[in-house]
Structure formats: C-alpha cells, structure tokens
mmCIF file of C-alpha atoms in Angstrom:
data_model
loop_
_atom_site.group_PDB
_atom_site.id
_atom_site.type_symbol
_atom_site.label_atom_id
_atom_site.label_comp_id
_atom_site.label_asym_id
_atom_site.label_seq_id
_atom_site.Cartn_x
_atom_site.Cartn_y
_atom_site.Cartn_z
ATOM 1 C CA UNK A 1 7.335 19.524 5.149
ATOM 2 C CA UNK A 2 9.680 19.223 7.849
ATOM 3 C CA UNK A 3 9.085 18.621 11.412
ATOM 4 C CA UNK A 4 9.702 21.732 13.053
ATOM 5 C CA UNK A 5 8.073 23.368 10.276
ATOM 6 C CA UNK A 6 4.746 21.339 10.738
ATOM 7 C CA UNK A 7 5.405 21.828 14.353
ATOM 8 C CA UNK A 8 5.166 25.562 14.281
ATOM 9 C CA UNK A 9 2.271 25.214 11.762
ATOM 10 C CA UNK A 10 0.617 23.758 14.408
ATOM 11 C CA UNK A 11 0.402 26.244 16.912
ATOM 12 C CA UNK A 12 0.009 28.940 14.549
ATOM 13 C CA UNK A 13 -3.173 27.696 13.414
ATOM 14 C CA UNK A 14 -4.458 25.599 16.828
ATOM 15 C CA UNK A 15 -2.597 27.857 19.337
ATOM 16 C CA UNK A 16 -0.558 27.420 22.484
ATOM 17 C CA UNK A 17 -1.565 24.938 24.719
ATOM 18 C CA UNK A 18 0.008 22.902 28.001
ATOM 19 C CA UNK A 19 -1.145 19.738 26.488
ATOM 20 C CA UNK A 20 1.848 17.566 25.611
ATOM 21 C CA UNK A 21 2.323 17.186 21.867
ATOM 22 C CA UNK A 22 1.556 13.702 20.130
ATOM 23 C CA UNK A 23 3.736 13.321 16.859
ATOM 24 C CA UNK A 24 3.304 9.920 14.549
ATOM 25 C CA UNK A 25 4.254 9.306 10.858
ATOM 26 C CA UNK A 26 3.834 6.770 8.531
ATOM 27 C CA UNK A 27 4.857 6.004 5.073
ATOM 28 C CA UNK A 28 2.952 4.982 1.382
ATOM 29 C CA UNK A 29 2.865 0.996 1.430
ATOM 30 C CA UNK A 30 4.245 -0.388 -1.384
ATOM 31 C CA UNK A 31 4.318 -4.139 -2.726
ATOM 32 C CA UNK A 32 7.373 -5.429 -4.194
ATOM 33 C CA UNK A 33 5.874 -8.908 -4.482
ATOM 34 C CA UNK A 34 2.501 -10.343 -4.204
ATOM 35 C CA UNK A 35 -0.860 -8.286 -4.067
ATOM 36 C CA UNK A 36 -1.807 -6.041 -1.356
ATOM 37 C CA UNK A 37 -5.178 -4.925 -2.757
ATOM 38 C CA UNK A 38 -6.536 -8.452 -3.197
ATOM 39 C CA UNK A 39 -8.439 -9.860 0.096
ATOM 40 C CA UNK A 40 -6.010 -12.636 1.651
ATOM 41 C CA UNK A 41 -3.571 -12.529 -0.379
ATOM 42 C CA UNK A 42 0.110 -12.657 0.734
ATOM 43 C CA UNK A 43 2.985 -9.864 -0.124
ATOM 44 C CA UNK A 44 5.791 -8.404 0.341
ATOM 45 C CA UNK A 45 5.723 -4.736 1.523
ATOM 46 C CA UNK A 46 7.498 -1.788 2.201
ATOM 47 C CA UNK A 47 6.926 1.966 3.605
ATOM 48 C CA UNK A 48 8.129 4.673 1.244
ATOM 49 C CA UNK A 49 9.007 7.938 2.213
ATOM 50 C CA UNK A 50 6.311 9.607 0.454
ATOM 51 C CA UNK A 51 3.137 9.633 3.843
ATOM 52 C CA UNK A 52 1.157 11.091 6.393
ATOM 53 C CA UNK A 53 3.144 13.242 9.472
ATOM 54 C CA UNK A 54 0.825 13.943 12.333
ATOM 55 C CA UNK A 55 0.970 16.605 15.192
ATOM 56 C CA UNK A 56 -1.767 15.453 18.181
ATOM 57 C CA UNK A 57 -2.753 16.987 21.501
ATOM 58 C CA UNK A 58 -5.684 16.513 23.705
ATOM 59 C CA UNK A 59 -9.091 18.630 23.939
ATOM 60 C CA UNK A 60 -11.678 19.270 26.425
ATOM 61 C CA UNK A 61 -14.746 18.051 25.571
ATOM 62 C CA UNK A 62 -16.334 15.393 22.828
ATOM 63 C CA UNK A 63 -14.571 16.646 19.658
ATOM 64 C CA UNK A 64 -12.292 16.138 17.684
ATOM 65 C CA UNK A 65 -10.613 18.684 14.899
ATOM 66 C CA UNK A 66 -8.529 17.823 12.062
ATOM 67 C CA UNK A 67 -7.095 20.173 9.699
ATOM 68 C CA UNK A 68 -4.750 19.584 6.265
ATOM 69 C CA UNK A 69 -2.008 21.532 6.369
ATOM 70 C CA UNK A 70 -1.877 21.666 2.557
ATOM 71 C CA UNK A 71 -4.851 22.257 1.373
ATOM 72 C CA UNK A 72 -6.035 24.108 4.917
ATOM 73 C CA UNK A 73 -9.106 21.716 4.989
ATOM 74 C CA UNK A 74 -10.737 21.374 8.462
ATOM 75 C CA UNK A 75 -12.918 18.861 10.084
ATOM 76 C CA UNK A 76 -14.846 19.105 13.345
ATOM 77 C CA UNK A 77 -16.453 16.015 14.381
ATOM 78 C CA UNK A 78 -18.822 16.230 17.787
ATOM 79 C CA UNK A 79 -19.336 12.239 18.911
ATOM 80 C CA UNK A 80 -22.552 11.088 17.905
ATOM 81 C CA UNK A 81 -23.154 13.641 15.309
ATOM 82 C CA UNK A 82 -23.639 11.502 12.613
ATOM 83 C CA UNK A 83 -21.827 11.940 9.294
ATOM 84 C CA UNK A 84 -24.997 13.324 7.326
ATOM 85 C CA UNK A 85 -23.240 17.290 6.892
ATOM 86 C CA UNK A 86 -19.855 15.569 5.450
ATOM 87 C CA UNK A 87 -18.781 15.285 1.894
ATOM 88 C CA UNK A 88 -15.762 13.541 0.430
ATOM 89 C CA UNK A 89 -12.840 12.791 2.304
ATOM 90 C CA UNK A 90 -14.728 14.879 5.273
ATOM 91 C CA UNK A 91 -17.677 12.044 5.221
ATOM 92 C CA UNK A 92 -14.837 8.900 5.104
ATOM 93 C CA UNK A 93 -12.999 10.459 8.625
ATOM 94 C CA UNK A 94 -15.659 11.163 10.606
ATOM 95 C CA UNK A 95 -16.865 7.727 9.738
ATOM 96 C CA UNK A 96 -13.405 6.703 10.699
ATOM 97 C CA UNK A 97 -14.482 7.915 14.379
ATOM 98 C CA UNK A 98 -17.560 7.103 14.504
ATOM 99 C CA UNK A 99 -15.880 3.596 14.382
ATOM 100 C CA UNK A 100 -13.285 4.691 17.488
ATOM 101 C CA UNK A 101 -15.972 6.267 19.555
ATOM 102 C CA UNK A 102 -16.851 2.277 21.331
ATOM 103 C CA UNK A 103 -13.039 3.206 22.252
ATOM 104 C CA UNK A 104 -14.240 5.677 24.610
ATOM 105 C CA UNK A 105 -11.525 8.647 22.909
ATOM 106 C CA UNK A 106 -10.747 11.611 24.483
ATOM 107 C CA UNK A 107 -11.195 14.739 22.308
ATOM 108 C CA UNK A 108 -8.672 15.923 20.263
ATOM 109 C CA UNK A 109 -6.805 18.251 17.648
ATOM 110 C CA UNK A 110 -4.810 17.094 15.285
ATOM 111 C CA UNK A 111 -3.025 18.689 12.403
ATOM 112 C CA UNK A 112 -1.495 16.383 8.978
ATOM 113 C CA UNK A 113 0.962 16.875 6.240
ATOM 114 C CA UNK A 114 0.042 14.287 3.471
ATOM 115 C CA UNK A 115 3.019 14.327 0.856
ATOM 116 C CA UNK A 116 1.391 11.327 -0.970
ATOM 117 C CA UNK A 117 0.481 12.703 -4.509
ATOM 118 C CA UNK A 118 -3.051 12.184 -5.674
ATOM 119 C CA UNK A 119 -2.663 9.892 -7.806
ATOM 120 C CA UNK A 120 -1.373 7.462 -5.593
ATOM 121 C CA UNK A 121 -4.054 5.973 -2.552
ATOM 122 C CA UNK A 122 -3.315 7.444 0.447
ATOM 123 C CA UNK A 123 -6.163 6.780 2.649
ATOM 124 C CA UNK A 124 -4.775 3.962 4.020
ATOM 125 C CA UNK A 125 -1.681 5.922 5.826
ATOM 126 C CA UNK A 126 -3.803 8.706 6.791
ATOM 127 C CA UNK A 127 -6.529 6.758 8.814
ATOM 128 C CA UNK A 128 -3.910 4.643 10.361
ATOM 129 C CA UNK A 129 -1.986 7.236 11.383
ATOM 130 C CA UNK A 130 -5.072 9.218 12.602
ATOM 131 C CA UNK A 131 -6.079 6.030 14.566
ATOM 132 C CA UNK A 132 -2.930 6.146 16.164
ATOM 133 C CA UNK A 133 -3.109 9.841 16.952
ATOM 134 C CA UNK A 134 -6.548 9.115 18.445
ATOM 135 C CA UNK A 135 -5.098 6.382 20.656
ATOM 136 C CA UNK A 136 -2.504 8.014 21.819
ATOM 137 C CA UNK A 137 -4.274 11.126 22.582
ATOM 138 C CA UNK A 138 -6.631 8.961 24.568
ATOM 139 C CA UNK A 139 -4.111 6.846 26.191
ATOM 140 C CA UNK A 140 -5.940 3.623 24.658
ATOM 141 C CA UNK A 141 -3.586 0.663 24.422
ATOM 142 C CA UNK A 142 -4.683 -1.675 21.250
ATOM 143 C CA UNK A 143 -2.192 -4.071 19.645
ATOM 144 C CA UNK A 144 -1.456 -4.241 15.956
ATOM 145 C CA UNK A 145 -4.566 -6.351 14.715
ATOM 146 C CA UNK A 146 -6.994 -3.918 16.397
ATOM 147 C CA UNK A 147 -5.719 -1.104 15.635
ATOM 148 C CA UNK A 148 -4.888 -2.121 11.460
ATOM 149 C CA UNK A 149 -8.944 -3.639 12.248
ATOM 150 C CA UNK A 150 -10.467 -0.245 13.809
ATOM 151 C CA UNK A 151 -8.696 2.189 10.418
ATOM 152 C CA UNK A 152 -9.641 -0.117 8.283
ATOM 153 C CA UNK A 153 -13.334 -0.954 9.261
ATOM 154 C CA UNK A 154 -12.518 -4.841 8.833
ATOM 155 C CA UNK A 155 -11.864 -3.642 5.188
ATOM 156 C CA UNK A 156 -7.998 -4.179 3.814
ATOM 157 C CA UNK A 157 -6.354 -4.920 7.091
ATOM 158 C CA UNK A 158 -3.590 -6.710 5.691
ATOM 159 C CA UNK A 159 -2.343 -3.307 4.167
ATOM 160 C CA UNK A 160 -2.856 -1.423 7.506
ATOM 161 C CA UNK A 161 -0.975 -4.307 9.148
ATOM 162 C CA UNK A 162 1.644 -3.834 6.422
ATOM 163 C CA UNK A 163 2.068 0.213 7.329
ATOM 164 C CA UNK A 164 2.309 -0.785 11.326
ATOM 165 C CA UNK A 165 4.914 -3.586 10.865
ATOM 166 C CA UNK A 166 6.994 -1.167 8.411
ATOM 167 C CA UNK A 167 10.645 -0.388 9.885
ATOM 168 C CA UNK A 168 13.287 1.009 8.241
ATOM 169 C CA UNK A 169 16.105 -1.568 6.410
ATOM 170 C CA UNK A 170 13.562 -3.946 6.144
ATOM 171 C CA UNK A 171 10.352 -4.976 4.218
ATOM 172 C CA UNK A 172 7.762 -7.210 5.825
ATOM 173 C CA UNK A 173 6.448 -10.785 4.844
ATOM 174 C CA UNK A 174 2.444 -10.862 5.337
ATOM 175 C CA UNK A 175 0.643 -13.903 5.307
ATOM 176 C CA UNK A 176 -1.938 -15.002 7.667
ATOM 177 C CA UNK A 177 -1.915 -12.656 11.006
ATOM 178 C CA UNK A 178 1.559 -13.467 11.336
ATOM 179 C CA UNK A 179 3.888 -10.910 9.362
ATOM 180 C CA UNK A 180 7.289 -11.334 9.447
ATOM 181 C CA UNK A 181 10.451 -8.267 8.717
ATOM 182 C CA UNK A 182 12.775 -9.382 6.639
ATOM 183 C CA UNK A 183 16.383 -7.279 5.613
ATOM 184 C CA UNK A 184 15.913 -4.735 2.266
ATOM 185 C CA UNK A 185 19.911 -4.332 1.769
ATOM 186 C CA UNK A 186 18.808 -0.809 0.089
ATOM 187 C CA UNK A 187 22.065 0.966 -0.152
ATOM 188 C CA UNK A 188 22.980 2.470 -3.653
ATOM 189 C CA UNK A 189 19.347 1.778 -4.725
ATOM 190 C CA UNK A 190 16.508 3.835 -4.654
ATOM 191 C CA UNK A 191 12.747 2.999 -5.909
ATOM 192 C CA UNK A 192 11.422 5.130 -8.798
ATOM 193 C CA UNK A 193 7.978 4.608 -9.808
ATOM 194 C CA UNK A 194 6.195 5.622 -12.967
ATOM 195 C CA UNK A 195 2.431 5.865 -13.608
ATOM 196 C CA UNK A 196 -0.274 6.267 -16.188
ATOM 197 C CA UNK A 197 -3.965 7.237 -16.747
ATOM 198 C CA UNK A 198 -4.747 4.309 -17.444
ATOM 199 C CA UNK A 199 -7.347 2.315 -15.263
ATOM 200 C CA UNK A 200 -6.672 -1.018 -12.976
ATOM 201 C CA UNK A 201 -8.476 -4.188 -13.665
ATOM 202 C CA UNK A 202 -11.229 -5.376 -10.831
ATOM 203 C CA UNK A 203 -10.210 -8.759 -11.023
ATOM 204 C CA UNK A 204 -11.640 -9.444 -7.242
ATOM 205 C CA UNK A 205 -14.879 -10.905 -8.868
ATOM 206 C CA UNK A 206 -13.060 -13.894 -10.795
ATOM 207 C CA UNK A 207 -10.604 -14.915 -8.171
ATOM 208 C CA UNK A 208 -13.607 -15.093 -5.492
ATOM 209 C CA UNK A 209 -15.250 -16.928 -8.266
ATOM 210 C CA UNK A 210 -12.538 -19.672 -8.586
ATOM 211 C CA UNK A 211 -11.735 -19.567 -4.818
ATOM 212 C CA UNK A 212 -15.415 -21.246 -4.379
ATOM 213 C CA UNK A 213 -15.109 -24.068 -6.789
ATOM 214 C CA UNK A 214 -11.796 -24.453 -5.425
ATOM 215 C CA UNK A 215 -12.855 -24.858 -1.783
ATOM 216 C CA UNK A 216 -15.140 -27.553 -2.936
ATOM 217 C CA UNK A 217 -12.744 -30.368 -3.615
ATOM 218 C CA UNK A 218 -10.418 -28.687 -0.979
ATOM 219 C CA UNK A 219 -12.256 -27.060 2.297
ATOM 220 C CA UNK A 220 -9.088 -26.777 3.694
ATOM 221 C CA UNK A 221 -7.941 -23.734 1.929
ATOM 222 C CA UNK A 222 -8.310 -20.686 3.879
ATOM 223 C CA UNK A 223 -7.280 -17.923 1.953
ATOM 224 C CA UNK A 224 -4.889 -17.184 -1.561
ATOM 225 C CA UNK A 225 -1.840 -18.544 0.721
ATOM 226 C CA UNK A 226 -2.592 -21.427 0.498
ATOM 227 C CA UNK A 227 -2.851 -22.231 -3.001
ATOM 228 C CA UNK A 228 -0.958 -24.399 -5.462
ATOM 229 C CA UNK A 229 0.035 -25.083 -9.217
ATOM 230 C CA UNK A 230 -0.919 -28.109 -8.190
ATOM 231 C CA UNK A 231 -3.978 -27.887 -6.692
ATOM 232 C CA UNK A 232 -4.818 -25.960 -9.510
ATOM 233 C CA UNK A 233 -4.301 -28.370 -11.858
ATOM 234 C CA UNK A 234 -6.709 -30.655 -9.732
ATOM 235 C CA UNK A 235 -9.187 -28.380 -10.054
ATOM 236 C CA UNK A 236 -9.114 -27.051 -13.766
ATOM 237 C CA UNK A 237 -11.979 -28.988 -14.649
ATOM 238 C CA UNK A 238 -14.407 -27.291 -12.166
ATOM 239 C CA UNK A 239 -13.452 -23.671 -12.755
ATOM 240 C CA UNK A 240 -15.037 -23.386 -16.136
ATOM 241 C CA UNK A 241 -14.431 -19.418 -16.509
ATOM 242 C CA UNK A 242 -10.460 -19.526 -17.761
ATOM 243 C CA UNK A 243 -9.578 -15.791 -17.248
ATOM 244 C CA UNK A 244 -10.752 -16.682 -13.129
ATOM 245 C CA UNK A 245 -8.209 -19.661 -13.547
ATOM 246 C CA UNK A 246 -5.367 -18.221 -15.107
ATOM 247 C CA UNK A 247 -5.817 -15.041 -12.696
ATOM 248 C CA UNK A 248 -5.429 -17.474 -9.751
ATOM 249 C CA UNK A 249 -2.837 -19.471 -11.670
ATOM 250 C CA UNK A 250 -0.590 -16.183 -11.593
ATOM 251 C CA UNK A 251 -1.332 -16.180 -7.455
ATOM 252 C CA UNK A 252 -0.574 -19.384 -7.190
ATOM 253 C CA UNK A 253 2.660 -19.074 -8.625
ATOM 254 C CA UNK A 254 3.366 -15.846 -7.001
ATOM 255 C CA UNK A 255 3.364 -17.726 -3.602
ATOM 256 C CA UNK A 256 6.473 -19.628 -4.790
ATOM 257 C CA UNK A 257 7.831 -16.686 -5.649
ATOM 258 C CA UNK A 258 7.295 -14.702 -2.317
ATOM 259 C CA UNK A 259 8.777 -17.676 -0.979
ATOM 260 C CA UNK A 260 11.638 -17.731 -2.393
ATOM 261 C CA UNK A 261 12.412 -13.911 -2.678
ATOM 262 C CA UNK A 262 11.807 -14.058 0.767
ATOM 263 C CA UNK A 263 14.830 -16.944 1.679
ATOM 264 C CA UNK A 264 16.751 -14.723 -0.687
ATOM 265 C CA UNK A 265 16.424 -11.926 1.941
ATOM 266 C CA UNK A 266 16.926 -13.546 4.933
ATOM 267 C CA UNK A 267 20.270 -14.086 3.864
ATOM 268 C CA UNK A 268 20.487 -10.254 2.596
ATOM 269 C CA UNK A 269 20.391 -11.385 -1.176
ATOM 270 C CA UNK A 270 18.784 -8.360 -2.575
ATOM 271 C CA UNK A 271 19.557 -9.622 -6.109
ATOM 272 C CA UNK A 272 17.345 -12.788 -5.283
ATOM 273 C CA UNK A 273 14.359 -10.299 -5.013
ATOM 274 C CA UNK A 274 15.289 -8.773 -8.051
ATOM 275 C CA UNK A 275 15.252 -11.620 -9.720
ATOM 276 C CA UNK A 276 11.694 -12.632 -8.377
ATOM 277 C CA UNK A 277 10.161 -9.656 -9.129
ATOM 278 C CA UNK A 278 10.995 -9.492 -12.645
ATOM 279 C CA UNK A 279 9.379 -13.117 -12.484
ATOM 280 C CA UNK A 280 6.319 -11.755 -11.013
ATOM 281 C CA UNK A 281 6.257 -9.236 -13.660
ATOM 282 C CA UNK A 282 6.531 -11.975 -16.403
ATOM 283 C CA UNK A 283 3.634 -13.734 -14.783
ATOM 284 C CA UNK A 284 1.570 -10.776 -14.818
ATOM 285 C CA UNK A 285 1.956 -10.173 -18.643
ATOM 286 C CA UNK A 286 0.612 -13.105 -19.587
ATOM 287 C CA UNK A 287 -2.139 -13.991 -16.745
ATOM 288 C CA UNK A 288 -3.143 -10.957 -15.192
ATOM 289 C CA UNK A 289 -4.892 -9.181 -18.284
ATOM 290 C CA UNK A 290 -2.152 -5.371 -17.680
ATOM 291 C CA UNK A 291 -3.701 -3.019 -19.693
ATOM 292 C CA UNK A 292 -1.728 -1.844 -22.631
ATOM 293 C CA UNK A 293 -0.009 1.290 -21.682
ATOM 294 C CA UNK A 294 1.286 -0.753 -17.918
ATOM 295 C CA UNK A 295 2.269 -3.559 -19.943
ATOM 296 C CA UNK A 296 3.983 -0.518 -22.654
ATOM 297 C CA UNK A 297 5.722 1.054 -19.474
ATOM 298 C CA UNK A 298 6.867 -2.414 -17.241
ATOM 299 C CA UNK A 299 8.613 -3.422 -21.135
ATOM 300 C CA UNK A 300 10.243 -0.142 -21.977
ATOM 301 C CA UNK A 301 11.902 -0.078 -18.350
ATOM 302 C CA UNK A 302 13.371 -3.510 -18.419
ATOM 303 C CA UNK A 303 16.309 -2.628 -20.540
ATOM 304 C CA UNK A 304 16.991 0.747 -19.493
ATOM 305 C CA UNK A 305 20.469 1.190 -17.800
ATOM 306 C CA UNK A 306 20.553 0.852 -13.889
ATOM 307 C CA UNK A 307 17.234 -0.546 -13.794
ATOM 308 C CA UNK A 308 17.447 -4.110 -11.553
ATOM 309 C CA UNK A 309 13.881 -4.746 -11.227
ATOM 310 C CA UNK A 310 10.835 -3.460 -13.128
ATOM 311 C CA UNK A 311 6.905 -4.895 -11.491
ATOM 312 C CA UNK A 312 3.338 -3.389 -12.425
ATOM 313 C CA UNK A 313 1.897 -1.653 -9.098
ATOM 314 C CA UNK A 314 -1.216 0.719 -8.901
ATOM 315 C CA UNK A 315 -1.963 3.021 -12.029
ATOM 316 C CA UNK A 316 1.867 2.247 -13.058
ATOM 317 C CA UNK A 317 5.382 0.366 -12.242
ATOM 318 C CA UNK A 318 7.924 0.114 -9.516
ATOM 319 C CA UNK A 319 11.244 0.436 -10.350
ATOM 320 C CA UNK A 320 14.737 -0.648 -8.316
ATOM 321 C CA UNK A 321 17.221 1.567 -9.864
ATOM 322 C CA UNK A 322 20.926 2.818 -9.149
ATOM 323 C CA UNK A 323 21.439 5.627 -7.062
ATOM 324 C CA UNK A 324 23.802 7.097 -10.511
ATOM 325 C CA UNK A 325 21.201 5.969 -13.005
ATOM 326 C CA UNK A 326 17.607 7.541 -11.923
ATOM 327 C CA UNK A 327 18.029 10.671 -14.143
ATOM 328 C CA UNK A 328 18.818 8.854 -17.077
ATOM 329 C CA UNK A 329 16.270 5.991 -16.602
ATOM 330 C CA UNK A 330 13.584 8.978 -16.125
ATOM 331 C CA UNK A 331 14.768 10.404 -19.319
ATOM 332 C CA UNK A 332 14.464 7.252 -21.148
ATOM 333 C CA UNK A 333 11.138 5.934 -19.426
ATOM 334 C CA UNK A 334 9.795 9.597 -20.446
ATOM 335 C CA UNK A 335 10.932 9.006 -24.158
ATOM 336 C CA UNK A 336 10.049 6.179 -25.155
ATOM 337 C CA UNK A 337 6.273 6.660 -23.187
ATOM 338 C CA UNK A 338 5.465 9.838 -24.680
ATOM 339 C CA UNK A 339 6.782 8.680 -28.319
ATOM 340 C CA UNK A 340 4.283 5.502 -28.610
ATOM 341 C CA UNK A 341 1.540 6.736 -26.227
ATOM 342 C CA UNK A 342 1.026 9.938 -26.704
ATOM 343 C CA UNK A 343 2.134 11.874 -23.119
ATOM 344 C CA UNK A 344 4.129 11.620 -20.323
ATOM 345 C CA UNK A 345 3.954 9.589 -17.141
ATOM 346 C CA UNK A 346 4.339 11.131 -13.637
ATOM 347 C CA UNK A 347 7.601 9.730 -11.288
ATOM 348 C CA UNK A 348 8.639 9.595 -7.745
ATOM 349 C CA UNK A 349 11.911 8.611 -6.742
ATOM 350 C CA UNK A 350 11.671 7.075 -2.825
ATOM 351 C CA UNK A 351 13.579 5.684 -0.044
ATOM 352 C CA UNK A 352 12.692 3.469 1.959
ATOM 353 C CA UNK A 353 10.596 5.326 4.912
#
C-alpha cells in the first residue's frame, strides 16, 4: 500500500485529529553473508523492500491502539494491564509495551501496513518500527542500541540493529556494537528469493556447546567474531561432538569471508560479494547439515542464466539476479523444483529498501 493510501486509511478508521502525524517505515532484513539468527554472530545485511509502514499520532490518556490495516486486527493496550486477555501476535505487542512503559510513553494510535508475507519473519520490523512510533509519539530520545535493546527484549539485537543502520545503496557490516555501511552497487540487479516447506535446523545448541570448550583454552574470545580456522584446529581435541565442530568450522570460515566480501565493497566490487557468497553457500553444503529440498533449490539456481549469486537464507535461498533474467530464472527455479520435489516454491523479487 501506498502512502497516501495508508494515510487516508488512517483517518478513516481513527478519525480526524489536530495531532501531528508520525510516519516511519522499515524494511525485511536480509543476510547476504554471515548469520543473523545466531547470537553474536557477525553478517552482512540489507533492508528489502518488502516491511512494516507506520502512521502514529498522540492520545490522551494511558493507551495505546494499534490496528492492521490488512487483516483489520486491533489492539488496545491500557499501561499496567497485564497481557493475561491477549493471544498470538496480540499477547507478543502488548508485551512489547509493557517493556516501553519504564520509558514513561505517551498514549498513542497507530495504524501498520505489513507487506512481509507469512512465511517470511516479520516481527522483527514490526516491533522496531512500533518502538520507534512509540518514541516518537512520546518525544523520547534513545540512540540505536536502546532502542534495537527495548524491541527486542535483549533478545536478537543484532538484527534490530541491522534494520536501524539500513540505508538505501548500501548494506551494513555488524560485528560487535560497532556496525559499519558499506556500498551495494545494486543497479541492473535485483534479489529474488525462493522458499520451501521445509523446516530450519536449531543448530544454536551445538555451537553454544563448542563455544564453551572453546573458551577454555581461549577466555579471550568474546563472541563467534572472533573465531579462527586456526584456533579451531587448536581446539579439535576438546570439542568431542563433530557436527558442533564442523558447524563452528563453517563460522569460522565465514568470518574470512565477511571480511573479504566486505574490502570487496568498499571499493564498490559487487562481483567480490558475489563471489563470497557463493563461497558461503559451498561452506554451508557441506558443514551446516541444509536440509534436502534447500540444498535441492541453492543447486538448481546456480546454473540458471542471470543468476550471480545463489546463498541458503530462512525456509529457502537468496538470489542476485539480472534485472532481464528474473522471469526466466523463476521459470526455471519453478521447473526443475516442482519436477524432483513434488510442488512449487513461493518467490519475491526485491529491491533494496
């Protein structure tokens, strides 16, 4: 939906009001390198133009209301209600203030368009864009660490971080508290992704597992950053569970590779990314256990005409493909899916947001 259209929706459902209207957006994060979904570890992100647009004024009184403009869901919260009648989605926001309340926010009303598609995770972008809108509204200055800290509840704050650094051109370097834009020479490319039904991996359990061994011989290391082939190899011995080794084998050799994908960028070498994420996507094949039909869907887009640079992501694969190409690598992808497993996967085709 477009913005005067979500505009008017807005006071056709909320009604006219002297209160100056608060408008924020944000896009879908999406890795291109490294893991955003793993605790610590570093990556390189980017906002697509799939996300969460947000109309916000202010209210009298201790409440705040929040309606979908899809799917015409509604949510009054009154501060200090507890979350006890909420369900759902409804239960997770007005948790989500709860958390803001120590912020001393104004009430509010707030209207959303989500056009992230449900099979893609999209409560990321909407509670840090409704953090925002709840800021704003209440004229509460926070800088980027708080506010990624208050959506997130101290719970993935590297992605929220990821969203807030997000500018157009550009993807963004996170590692450590420090991230860093670097140029996405985008033009005459656009990213197509493909997914499946088929389920992720929890592999959180192992790499904790052979982070603690690891920080015995090495108390230095702080988080995924910081780990080596080689300190790896030191350690071998001590991690006796091999799929938690060769899971943090593939992360330690994914640093290198952020690294140098992300020289190739500064000098606006967008084929030196390419060429790292197709590493990436080698590593993953053979260390990171991909289930059968990502693994089927990564292979059958390698060699498909226009396709640069194929990666596992989510329930499915990002894609950098030619502007001229994306109906025929659709086709193709489609094809050869449906013929060996059975049905078809669902695509977007994105900008960069």
């Amino acid at each position: 939906m477009n913005l005067p259209e979500l505009k008017n929706d807005f006071y056709k459902r909320l009604g006219p009001s002297d209160n100056f209207l608060h408008f924020m957006s944000n896009g879908l994060l999406c890795s291109l390198l490294g893991h955003d979904d793993i605790d610590a570890a570093p990556f390189i992100g980017c906002t697509l133009s799939m996300g969460v647009k947000m109309f916000a004024r202010k209210l009298g009184g201790k409440m705040i209301m929040i309606q979908d403009n899809d799917q015409s869901n509604a949510i009054s919260y009154k501060y200090g209600a507890g979350t006890a009648q909420y369900a759902g989605t409804a239960k997770d926001i007005a948790e989500l203030i709860q958390r803001l309340e120590i912020k001393n926010i104004k009430g509010a009303e707030i209207l959303f368009d989500c056009s992230i598609p449900d099979f893609l995770p999209r409560k990321e972008t909407l509670f840090l864009t409704l953090t925002q809108a709840v800021f704003t509204v209440s004229n509460i200055e926070a800088d980027s660490l708080e506010t990624a800290y208050m959506a997130s509840g101290g719970q993935n704050i590297m992605q929220h971080l990821g969203i807030i650094y997000s500018r157009k051109g550009y993807c963004t370097l996170l590692s450590g508290n420090t991230p860093k834009n670097l140029p996405l020479p985008m033009s005459g490319y656009k990213i197509l992704t493909a997914h499946c039904t088929e389920r992720e991996i929890d592999r959180s359990r192992d790499i904790n597992y052979a982070l603690e061994h690891i920080r015995r011989m090495y108390p230095h290391i702080g988080s995924i950053a910081d780990i080596t082939p080689e300190i790896l190899q030191n350690a071998k011995d001590s991690i006796k569970n091999k799929t938690s080794a060769k899971y943090l084998y593939h992360l330690a050799t994914e640093n290198e590779r952020l690294m140098a994908a992300s020289r190739a960028l500064k000098r606006c070498n967008i084929r030196g990314l390419f060429t790292q994420m197709n590493l990436s996507q080698q590593s993953m094949e053979r260390f990171w256990d991909l289930g059968h039909e990502h693994t089927f869907l990564a292979r059958c887009s390698k060699n498909v005409d226009g396709i640069e640079a194929v990666r596992c992501w989510k329930n499915g694969i990002i894609t950098i493909v030619r502007d001229d190409k994306i109906d025929n690598a659709i086709n193709m992808i489609k094809l050869a899916f449906e013929t060996n497993i059975g049905y078809q996967p669902t695509f977007c085709v994105c900008d960069i947001f």
